[in-house]
Coordinates of C-alpha atoms and ligand atoms in Angstrom, one line a residue:
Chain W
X17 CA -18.1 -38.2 -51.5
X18 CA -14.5 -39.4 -49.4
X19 CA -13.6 -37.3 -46.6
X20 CA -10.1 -36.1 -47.3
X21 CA -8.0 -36.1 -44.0
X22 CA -4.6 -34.3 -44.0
X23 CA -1.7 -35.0 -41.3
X24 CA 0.4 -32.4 -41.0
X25 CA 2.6 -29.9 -38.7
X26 CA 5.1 -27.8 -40.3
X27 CA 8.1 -29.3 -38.6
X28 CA 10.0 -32.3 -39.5
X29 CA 10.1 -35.6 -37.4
X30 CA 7.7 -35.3 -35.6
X31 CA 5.6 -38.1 -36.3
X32 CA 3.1 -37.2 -39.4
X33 CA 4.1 -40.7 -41.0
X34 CA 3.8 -42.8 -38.2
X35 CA 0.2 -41.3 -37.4
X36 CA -0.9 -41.0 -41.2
X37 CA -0.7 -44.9 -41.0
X38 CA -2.2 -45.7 -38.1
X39 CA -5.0 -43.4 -38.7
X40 CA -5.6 -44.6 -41.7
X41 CA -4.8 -48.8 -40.9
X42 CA -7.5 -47.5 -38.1
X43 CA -10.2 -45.7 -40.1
X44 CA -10.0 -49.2 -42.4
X45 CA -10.0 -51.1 -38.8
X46 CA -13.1 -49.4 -38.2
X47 CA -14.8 -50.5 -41.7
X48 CA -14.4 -47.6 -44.0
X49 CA -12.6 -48.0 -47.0
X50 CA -9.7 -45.9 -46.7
X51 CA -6.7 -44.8 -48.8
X52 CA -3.2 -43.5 -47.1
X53 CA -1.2 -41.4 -50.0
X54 CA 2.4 -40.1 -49.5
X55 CA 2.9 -36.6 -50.4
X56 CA 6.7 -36.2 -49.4
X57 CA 7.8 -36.8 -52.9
X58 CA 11.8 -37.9 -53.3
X59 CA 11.8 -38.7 -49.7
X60 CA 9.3 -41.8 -49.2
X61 CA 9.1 -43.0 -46.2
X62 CA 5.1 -44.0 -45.8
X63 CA 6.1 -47.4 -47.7
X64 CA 8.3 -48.6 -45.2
X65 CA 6.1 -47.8 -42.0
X66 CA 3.1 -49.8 -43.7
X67 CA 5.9 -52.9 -44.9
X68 CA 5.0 -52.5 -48.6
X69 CA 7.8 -50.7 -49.7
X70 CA 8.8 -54.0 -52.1
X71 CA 5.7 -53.8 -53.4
X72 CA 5.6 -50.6 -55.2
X73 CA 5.8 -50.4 -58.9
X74 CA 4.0 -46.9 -59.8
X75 CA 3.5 -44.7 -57.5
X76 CA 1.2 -41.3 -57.0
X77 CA 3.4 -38.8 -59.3
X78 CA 3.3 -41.7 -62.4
X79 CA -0.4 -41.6 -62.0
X80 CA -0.8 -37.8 -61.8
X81 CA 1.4 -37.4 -65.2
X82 CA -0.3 -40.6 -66.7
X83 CA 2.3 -42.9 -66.6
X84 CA 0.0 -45.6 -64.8
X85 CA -3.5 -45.9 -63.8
X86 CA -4.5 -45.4 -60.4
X87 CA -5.3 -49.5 -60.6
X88 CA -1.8 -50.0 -61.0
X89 CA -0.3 -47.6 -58.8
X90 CA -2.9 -48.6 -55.5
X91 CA -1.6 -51.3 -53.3
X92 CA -3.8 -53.7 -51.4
X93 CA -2.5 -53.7 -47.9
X94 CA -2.7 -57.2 -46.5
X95 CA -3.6 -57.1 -43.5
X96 CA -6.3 -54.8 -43.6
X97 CA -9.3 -55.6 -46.7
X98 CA -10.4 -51.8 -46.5
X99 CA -6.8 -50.4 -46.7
X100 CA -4.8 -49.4 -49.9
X101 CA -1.7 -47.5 -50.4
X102 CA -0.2 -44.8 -52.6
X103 CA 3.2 -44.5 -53.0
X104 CA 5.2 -41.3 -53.2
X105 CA 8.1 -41.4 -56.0
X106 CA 11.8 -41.5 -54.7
X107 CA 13.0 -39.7 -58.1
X108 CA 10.9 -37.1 -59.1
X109 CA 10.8 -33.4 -58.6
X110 CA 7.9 -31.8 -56.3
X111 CA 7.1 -29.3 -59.2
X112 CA 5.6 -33.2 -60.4
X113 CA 2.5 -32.3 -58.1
X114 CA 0.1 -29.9 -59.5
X115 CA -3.1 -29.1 -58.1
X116 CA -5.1 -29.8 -61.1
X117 CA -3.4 -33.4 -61.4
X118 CA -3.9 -34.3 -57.5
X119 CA -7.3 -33.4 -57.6
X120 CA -8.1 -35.6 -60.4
X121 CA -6.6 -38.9 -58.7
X122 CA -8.3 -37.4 -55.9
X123 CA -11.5 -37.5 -57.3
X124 CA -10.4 -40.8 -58.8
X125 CA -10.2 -42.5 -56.0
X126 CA -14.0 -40.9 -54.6
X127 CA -15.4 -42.0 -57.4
X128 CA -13.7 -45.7 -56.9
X129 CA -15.2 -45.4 -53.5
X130 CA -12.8 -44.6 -51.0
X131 CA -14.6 -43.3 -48.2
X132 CA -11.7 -41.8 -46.5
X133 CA -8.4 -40.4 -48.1
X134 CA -5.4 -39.8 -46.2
X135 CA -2.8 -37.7 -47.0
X136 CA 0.7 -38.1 -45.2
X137 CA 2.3 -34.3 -46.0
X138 CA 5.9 -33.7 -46.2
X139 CA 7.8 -31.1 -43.6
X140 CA 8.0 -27.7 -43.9
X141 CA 5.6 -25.2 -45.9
X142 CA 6.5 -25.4 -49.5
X143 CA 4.5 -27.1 -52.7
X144 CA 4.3 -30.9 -51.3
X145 CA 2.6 -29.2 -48.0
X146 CA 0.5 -27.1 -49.4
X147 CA -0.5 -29.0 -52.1
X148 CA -1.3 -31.5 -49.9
X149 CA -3.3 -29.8 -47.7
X150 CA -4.9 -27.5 -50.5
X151 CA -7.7 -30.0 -50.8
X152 CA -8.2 -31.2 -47.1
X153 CA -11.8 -31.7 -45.7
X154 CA -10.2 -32.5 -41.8
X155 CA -6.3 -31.5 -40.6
X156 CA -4.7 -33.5 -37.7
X157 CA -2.1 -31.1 -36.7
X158 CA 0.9 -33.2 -35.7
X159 CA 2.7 -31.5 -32.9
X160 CA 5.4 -32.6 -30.5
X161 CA 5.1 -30.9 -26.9
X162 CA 8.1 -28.3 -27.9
X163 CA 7.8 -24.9 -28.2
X164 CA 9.4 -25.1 -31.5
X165 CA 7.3 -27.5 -32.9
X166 CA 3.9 -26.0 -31.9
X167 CA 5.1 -22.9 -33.7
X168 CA 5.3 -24.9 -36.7
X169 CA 1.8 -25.8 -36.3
X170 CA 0.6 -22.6 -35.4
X171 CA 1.8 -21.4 -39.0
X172 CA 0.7 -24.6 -40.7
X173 CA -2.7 -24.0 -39.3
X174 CA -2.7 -20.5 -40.6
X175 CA -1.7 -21.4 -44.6
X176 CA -4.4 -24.1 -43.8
X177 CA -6.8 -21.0 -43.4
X178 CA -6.1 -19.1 -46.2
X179 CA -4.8 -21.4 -48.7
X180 CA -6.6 -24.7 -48.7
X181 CA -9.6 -24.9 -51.2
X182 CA -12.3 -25.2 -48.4
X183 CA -11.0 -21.8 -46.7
X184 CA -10.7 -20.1 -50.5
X185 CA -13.9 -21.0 -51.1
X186 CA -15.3 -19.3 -47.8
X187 CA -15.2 -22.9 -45.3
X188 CA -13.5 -23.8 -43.1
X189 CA -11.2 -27.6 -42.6
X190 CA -12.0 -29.1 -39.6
X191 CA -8.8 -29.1 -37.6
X192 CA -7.7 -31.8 -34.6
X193 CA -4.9 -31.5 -32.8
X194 CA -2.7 -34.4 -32.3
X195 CA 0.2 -34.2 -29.8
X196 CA 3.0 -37.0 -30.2
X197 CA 6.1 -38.6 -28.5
X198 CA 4.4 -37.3 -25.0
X199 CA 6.6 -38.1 -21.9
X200 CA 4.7 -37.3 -18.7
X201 CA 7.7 -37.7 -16.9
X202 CA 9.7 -35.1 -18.9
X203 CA 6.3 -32.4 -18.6
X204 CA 6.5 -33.3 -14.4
X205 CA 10.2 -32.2 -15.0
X206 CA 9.2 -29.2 -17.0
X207 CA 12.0 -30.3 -20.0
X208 CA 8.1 -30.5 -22.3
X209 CA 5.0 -28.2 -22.7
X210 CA 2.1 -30.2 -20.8
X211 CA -0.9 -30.9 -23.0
X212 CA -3.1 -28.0 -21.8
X213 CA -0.1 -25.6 -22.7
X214 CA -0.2 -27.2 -26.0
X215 CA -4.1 -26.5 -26.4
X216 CA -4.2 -23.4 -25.0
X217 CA -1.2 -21.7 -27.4
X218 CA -2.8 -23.6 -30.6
X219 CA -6.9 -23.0 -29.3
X220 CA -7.7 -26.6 -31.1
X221 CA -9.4 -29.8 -30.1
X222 CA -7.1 -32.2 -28.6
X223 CA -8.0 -35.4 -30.6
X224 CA -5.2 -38.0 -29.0
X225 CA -2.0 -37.7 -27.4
X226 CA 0.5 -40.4 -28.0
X227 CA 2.7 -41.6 -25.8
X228 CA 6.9 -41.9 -26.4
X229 CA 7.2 -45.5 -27.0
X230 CA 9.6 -48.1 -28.0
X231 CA 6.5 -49.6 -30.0
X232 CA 6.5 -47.0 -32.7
X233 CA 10.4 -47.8 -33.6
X234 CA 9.9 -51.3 -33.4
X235 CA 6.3 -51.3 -35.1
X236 CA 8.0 -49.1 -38.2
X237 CA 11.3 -51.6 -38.2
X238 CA 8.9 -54.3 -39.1
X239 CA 6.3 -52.4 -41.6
X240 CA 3.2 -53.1 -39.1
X241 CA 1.6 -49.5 -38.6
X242 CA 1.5 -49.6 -34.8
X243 CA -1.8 -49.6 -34.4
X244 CA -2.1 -52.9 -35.1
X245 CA 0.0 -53.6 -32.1
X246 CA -2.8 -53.5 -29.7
X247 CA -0.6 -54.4 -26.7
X248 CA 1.1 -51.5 -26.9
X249 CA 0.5 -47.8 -25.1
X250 CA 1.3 -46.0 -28.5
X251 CA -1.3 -48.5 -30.3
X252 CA -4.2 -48.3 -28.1
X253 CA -3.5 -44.2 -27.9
X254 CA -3.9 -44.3 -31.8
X255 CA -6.9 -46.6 -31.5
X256 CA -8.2 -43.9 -29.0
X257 CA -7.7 -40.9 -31.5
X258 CA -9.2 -42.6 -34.0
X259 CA -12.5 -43.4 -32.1
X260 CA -12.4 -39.9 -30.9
X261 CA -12.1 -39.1 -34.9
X262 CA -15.4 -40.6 -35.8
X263 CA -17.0 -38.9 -33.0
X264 CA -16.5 -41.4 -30.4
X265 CA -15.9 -39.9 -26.1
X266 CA -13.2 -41.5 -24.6
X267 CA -10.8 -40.4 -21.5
X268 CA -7.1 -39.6 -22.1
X269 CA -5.0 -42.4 -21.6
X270 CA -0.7 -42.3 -20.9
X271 CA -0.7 -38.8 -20.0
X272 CA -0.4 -38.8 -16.1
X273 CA 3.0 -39.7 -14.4
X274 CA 3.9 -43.5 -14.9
X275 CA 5.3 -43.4 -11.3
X276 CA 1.9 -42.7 -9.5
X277 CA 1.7 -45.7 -6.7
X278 CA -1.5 -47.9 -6.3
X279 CA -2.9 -45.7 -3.3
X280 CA -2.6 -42.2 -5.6
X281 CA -4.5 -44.6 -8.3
X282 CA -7.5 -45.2 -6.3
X283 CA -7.9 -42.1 -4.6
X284 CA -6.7 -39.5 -6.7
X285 CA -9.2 -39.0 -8.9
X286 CA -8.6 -39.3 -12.8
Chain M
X28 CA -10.5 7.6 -33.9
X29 CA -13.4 9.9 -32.7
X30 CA -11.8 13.3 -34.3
X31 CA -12.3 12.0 -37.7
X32 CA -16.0 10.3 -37.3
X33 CA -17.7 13.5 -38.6
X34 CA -16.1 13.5 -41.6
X35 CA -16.9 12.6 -44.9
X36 CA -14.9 9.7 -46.1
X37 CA -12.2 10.5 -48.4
X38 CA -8.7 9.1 -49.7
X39 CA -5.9 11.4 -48.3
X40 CA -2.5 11.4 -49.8
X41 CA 0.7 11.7 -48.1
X42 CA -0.6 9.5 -44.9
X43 CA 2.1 6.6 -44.8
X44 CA 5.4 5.9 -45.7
X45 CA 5.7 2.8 -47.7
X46 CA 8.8 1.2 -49.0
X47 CA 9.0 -0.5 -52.0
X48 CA 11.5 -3.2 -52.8
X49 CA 12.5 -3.6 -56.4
X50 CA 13.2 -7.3 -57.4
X51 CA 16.0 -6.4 -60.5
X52 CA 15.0 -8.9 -63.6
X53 CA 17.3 -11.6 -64.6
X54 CA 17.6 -12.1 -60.7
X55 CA 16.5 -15.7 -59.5
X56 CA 16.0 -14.9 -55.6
X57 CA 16.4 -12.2 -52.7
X58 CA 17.5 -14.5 -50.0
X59 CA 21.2 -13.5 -49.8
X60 CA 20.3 -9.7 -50.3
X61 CA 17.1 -10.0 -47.4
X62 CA 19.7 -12.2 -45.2
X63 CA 22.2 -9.2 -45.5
X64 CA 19.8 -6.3 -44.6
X65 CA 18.3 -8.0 -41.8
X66 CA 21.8 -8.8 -40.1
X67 CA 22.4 -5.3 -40.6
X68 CA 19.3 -3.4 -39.4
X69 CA 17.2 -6.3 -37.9
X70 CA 14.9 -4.2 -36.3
X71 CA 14.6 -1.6 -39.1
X72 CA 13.6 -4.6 -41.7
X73 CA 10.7 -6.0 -39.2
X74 CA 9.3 -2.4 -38.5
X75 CA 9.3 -0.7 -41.9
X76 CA 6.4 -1.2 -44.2
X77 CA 7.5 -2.7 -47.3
X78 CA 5.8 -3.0 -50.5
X79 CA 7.8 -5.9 -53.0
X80 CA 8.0 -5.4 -57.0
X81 CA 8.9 -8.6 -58.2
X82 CA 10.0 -8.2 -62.0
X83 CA 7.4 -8.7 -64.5
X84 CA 6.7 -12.2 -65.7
X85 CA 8.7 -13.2 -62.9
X86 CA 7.4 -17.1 -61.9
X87 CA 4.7 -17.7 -59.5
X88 CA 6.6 -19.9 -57.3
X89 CA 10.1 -17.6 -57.1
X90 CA 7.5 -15.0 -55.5
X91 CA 5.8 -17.1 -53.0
X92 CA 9.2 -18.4 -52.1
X93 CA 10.4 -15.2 -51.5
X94 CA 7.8 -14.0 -49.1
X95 CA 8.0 -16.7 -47.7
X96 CA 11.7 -16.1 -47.0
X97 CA 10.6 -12.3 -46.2
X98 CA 8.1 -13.9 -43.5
X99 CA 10.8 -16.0 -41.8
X100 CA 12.6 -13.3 -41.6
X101 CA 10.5 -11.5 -40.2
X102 CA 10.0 -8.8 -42.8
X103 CA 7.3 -6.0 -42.6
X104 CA 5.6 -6.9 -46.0
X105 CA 2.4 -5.2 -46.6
X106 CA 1.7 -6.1 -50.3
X107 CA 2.7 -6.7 -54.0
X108 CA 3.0 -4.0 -56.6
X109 CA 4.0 -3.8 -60.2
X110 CA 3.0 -6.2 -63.0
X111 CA -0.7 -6.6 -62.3
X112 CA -0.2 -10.5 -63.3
X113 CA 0.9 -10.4 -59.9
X114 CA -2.8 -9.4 -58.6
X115 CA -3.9 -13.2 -57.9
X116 CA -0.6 -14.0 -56.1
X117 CA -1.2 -11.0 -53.3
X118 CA -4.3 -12.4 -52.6
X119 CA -3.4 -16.1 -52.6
X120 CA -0.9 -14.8 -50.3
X121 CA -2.7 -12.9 -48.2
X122 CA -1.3 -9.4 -49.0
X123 CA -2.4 -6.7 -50.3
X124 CA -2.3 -5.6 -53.8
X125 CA -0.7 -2.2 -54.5
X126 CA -1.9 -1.2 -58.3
X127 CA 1.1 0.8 -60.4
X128 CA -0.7 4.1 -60.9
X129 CA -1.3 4.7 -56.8
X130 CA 2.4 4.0 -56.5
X131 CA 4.1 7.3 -57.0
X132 CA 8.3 7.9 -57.4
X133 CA 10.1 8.0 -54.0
X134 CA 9.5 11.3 -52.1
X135 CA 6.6 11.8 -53.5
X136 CA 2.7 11.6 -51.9
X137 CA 1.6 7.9 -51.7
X138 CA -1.7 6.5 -51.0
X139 CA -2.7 2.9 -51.1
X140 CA -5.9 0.9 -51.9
X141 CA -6.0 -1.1 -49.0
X142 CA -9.6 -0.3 -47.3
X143 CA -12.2 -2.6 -48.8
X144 CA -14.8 -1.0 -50.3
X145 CA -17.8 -2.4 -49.0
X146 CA -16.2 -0.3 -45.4
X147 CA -18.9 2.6 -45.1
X148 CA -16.8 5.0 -43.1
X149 CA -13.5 5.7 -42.6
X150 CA -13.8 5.3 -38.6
X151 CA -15.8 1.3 -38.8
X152 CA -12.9 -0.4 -37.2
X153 CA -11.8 -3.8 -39.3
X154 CA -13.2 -6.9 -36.7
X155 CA -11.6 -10.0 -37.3
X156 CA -11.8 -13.4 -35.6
X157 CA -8.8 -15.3 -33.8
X158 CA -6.8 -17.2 -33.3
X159 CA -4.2 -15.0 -35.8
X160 CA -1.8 -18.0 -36.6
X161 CA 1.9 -17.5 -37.1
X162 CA 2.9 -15.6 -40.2
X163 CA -0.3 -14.3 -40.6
X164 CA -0.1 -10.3 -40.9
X165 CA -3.4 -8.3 -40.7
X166 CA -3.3 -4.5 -41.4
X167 CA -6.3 -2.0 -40.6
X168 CA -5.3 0.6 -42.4
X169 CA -6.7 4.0 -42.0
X170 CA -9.1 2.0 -39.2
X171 CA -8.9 0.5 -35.8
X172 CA -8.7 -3.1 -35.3
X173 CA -10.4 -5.0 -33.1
X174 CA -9.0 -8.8 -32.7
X175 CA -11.8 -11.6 -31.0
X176 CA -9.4 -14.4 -30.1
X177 CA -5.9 -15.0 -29.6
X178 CA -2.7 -13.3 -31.4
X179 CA -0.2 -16.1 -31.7
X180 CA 3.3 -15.9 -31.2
X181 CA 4.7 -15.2 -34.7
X182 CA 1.6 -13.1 -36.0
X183 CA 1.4 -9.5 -36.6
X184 CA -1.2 -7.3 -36.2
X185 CA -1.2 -3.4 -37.2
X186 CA -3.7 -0.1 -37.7
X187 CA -3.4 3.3 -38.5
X188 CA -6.3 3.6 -35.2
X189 CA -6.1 1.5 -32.2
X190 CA -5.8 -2.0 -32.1
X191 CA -7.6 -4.1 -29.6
X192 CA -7.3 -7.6 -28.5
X193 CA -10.1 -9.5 -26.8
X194 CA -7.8 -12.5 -25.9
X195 CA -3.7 -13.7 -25.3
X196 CA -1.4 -11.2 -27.5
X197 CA 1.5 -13.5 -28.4
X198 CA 2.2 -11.7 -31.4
X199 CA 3.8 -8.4 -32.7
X200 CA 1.1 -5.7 -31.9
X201 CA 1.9 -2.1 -33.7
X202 CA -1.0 1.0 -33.6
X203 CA -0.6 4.5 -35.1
X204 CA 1.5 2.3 -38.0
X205 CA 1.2 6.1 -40.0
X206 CA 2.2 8.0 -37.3
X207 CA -1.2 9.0 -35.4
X208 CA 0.8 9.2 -32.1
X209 CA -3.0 9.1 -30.3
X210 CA -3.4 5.4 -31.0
X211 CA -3.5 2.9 -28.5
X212 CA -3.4 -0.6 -27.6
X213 CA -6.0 -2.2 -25.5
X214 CA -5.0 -6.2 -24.7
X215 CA -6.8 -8.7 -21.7
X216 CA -3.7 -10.8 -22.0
X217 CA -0.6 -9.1 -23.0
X218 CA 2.4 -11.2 -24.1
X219 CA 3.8 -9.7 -27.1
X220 CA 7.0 -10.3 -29.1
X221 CA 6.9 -6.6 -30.4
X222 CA 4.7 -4.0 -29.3
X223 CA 4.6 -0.6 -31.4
X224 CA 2.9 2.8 -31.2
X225 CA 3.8 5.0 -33.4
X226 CA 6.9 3.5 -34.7
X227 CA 7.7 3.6 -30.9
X228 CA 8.7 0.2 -30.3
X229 CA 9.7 -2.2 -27.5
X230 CA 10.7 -6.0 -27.9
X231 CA 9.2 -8.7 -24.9
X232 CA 12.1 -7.9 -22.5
X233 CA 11.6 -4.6 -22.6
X234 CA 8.1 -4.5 -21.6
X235 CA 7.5 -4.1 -17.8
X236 CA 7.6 -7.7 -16.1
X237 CA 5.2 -7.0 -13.4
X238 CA 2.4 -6.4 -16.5
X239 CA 3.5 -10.1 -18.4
X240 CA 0.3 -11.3 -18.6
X241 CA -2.2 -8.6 -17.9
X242 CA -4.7 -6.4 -19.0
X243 CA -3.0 -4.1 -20.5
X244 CA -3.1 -0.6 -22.1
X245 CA -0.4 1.2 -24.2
X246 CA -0.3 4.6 -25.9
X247 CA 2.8 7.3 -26.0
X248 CA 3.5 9.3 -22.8
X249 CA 3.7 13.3 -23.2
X250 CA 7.3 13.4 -25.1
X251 CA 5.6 11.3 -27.5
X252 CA 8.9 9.6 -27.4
X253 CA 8.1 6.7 -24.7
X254 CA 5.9 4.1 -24.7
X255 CA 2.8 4.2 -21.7
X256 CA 1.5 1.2 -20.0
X257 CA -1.5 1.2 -17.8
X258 CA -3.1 -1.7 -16.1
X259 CA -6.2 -2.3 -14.3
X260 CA -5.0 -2.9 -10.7
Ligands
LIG6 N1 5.2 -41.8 -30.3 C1 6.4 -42.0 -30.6 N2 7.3 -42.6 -29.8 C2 8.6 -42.8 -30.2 N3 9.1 -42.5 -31.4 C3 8.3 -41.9 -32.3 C4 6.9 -41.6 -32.0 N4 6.3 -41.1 -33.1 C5 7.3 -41.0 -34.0 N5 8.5 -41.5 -33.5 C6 9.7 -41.6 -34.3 O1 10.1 -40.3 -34.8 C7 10.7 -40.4 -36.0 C8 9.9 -39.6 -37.0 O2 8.6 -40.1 -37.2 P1 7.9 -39.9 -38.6 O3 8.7 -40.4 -39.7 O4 6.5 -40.5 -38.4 O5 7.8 -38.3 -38.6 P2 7.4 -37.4 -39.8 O6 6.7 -36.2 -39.2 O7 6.6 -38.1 -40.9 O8 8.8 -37.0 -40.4 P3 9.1 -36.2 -41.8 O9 8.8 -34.7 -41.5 O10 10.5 -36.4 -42.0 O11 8.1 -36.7 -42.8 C9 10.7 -41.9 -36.4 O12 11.9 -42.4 -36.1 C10 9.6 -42.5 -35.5 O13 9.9 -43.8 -35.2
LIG7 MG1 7.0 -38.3 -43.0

């Protein structure tokens, strides 16, 4: 049976895209057949990050009504063997997403064997959110180090506990927390919540923390999911997370102060 | 709680003041309406106890969207009543379900049927696990509540008995929510957004700064008009 992984957070922008694909260009890295899908229906945006939006013919609502088989609508990423795609529609309405109909392609694509399905959820906490995360085995919480934004969460994690199918049905969805665009430099200054304040007003499991980067603007300018830059801080953090996803121990990395001189490096502990 | 534990258990009218808000047919959506009140009266609208009657027939999604809008707001909703079609939607949301024929006509005795009945006796406090997330409202009605874990910021957590929080109170916190003026709060880490004892209520800046953070008790002073707060040091 796939493992169905939602990214998610509540608030907009704050990096549920950018993570959905390289979570899921990492989990196919990694040698598990994985499939990213793009809930934010009229807004599309998971194309461009992964540089097949001139690929997409159907997408995920035209399968859901019928309009196309999941065959047609899945595209091959071509980097990555293990990786496919599902587009969200530009045009239609949300109203196009009903649970009965996602949880058939759902099970479609289990049954096609997809190990792991990925599911990049739109903003805010109406149908496209929830029904995205209605079905959700594991949640990575998106959150920016801002009060506002870990508010969002904070609610997103409770619909997550009363209205997603394993919480209904008396479970419980694993939930990671992911924190994005972290600036040591601006936590120092006190202008951003610190990791640990972040953890200790949500009360999950820190799975990564992702640095600010230039990589991430650049990576989604030219359709390369920025894990695949493996140079790059914001890369390697993602590379981290996802190791740490599949049950892997490693340290933090790009969330001390980048200032710290050589001597504060070899004696100062972590 | 303990002047009641030798009694029988029993369904008393007459014990709580509910509101009930009466969605008019033929009209799509309360926002402008809510938005109005709330300017008005803000802190009336978050500390009342309202019950909503969407019309009958009325689409699913128009009444999710409109607690929804209610939660943002920060609305005191307790639960749905009216046509029992509704029924599913209360508990998908969370809420409790108010049937028609316990609903009486304003003025009038009111009783709801809130308490679970698998709860043996009236004084078995309700014992639920944290973290409470945001927009997540818990009532113990007729009970006390005892909360294991954290109360975020955003939540709201009531009872008709005392309401105790084994962990950081973030939240809104209200005890005595029918009036029992003898109900208390008992926090370790008090840092609420509302605190309430019956219908006594202080927002954050009005609680004492020096007991931000603390372990904290709150009940009503003599008058029964102020709120109390103890600490351990
Ligand atoms: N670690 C990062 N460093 C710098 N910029 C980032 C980082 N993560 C995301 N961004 C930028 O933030 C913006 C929003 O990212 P993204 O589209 O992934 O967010 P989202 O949560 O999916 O947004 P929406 O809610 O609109 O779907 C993009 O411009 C992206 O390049
Ligand atoms: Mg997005």
């Amino acid at each position: 049976m796939a493992t169905v992984v939602t990214v998610t957070s509540g608030k907009g922008g704050v990096g549920k895209t950018t993570s959905s694909a390289a979570i899921a260009a990492g989990l196919a890295k990694a040698g598990h057949r994985t499939v990213v899908i793009d809930f934010d229906v009229g807004l599309r945006n998971l194309d461009l990050i992964m540089g097949v939006e001139r690929r997409v013919v159907f997408d995920f609502v035209n399968v859901i009504t019928g309009e196309a088989t999941l065959n047609q609508a899945l595209i091959q990423d071509k980097r990555i063997d293990n990786l496919s795609i599902l587009a969200a529609s530009q045009t239609k309405d949300k109203d196009a997403l009903t649970e009965d109909g996602v949880e058939k392609v759902l099970q479609e694509l289990a049954d096609t064997g997809f190990e792991y399905i990925v599911c990049d959820s739109p903003a805010g906490i109406e149908k496209g959110a929830t029904m995205a995360l209605h079905f959700a085995d594991h949640a990575i919480i998106v959150t920016n180090p801002e009060v506002s934004s870990v508010r969002d969460s904070d609610r997103i994690l409770g619909i997550l506990q009363s209205k997603s199918k394993r919480a209904k049905e008396g479970g419980k969805v694993a939930e990671h927390l992911l924190v994005t665009r972290y600036d040591p430099d601006r936590v120092d200054q006190g202008e951003m919540l610190s990791k640990e304040d972040v953890c200790d007003i949500l009360a999950v499991d820190l799975i990564g923390v992702i640095p600010e980067s230039k990589a991430v603007l650049k990576a989604s300018n030219t359709g390369v999911p920025v894990i695949l830059d493996a140079e790059s801080d914001a890369g390697q953090a993602y590379d981290d997370a996802v190791a740490r996803f599949l049950g892997e121990e490693r340290p933090m990395r790009f969330v001390d102060l980048k200032k710290r001189g050589l001597l504060s490096r070899m004696f100062g502990g972590d | 709680m303990s002047e009641q534990s030798t009694q029988t258990p029993r369904i008393r009218a007459n014990r709580f003041s509910l509101m009930t808000l009466e969605w008019p047919d033929g009209i799509e959506d309360l926002d402008a309406w809510l938005q109005t009140q709330c300017n008005k009266a803000p802190a009336l609208m978050a500390e009342i106890a309202l019950v909503l009657k969407p019309p009958a027939g009325i689409d699913e999604t128009a009444i999710h969207r409109a607690v929804g809008f209610m939660r943002r707001l920060n609305i005191g909703l307790i639960g749905l009543t009216g046509d029992s079609a509704h029924r599913v939607i209360a508990e998908s949301l969370g809420i409790a379900w108010i049937s028609g024929q316990n609903v009486t006509e304003p003025g009038d005795a009111v009783t709801v049927d809130a308490v679970p009945a698998s709860v043996p006796s009236i004084a078995q406090a309700m014992v639920v696990e944290g973290p409470i997330r945001s927009g997540v409202q818990i009532y113990a009605k007729d009970r006390d509540l005892v909360v294991w874990g954290q109360v975020s910021a955003g939540a709201e957590i009531m009872a008709d008995g005392h309401v105790h929080v084994y962990g950081r109170l973030l939240g809104r916190v209200a005890a005595g929510v029918s009036g029992g003026s003898d109900a208390q709060i008992f926090c370790q880490q008090f840092e609420p957004t509302l605190v309430s004892v019956a219908g006594i209520y202080a927002s954050s800046e009005q609680v004492p700064e020096t007991l931000w953070s603390a372990t904290v008790r709150v009940g009503l002073d003599a008058s029964g008009q102020t709120l109390n707060y103890q600490t351990h040091e």
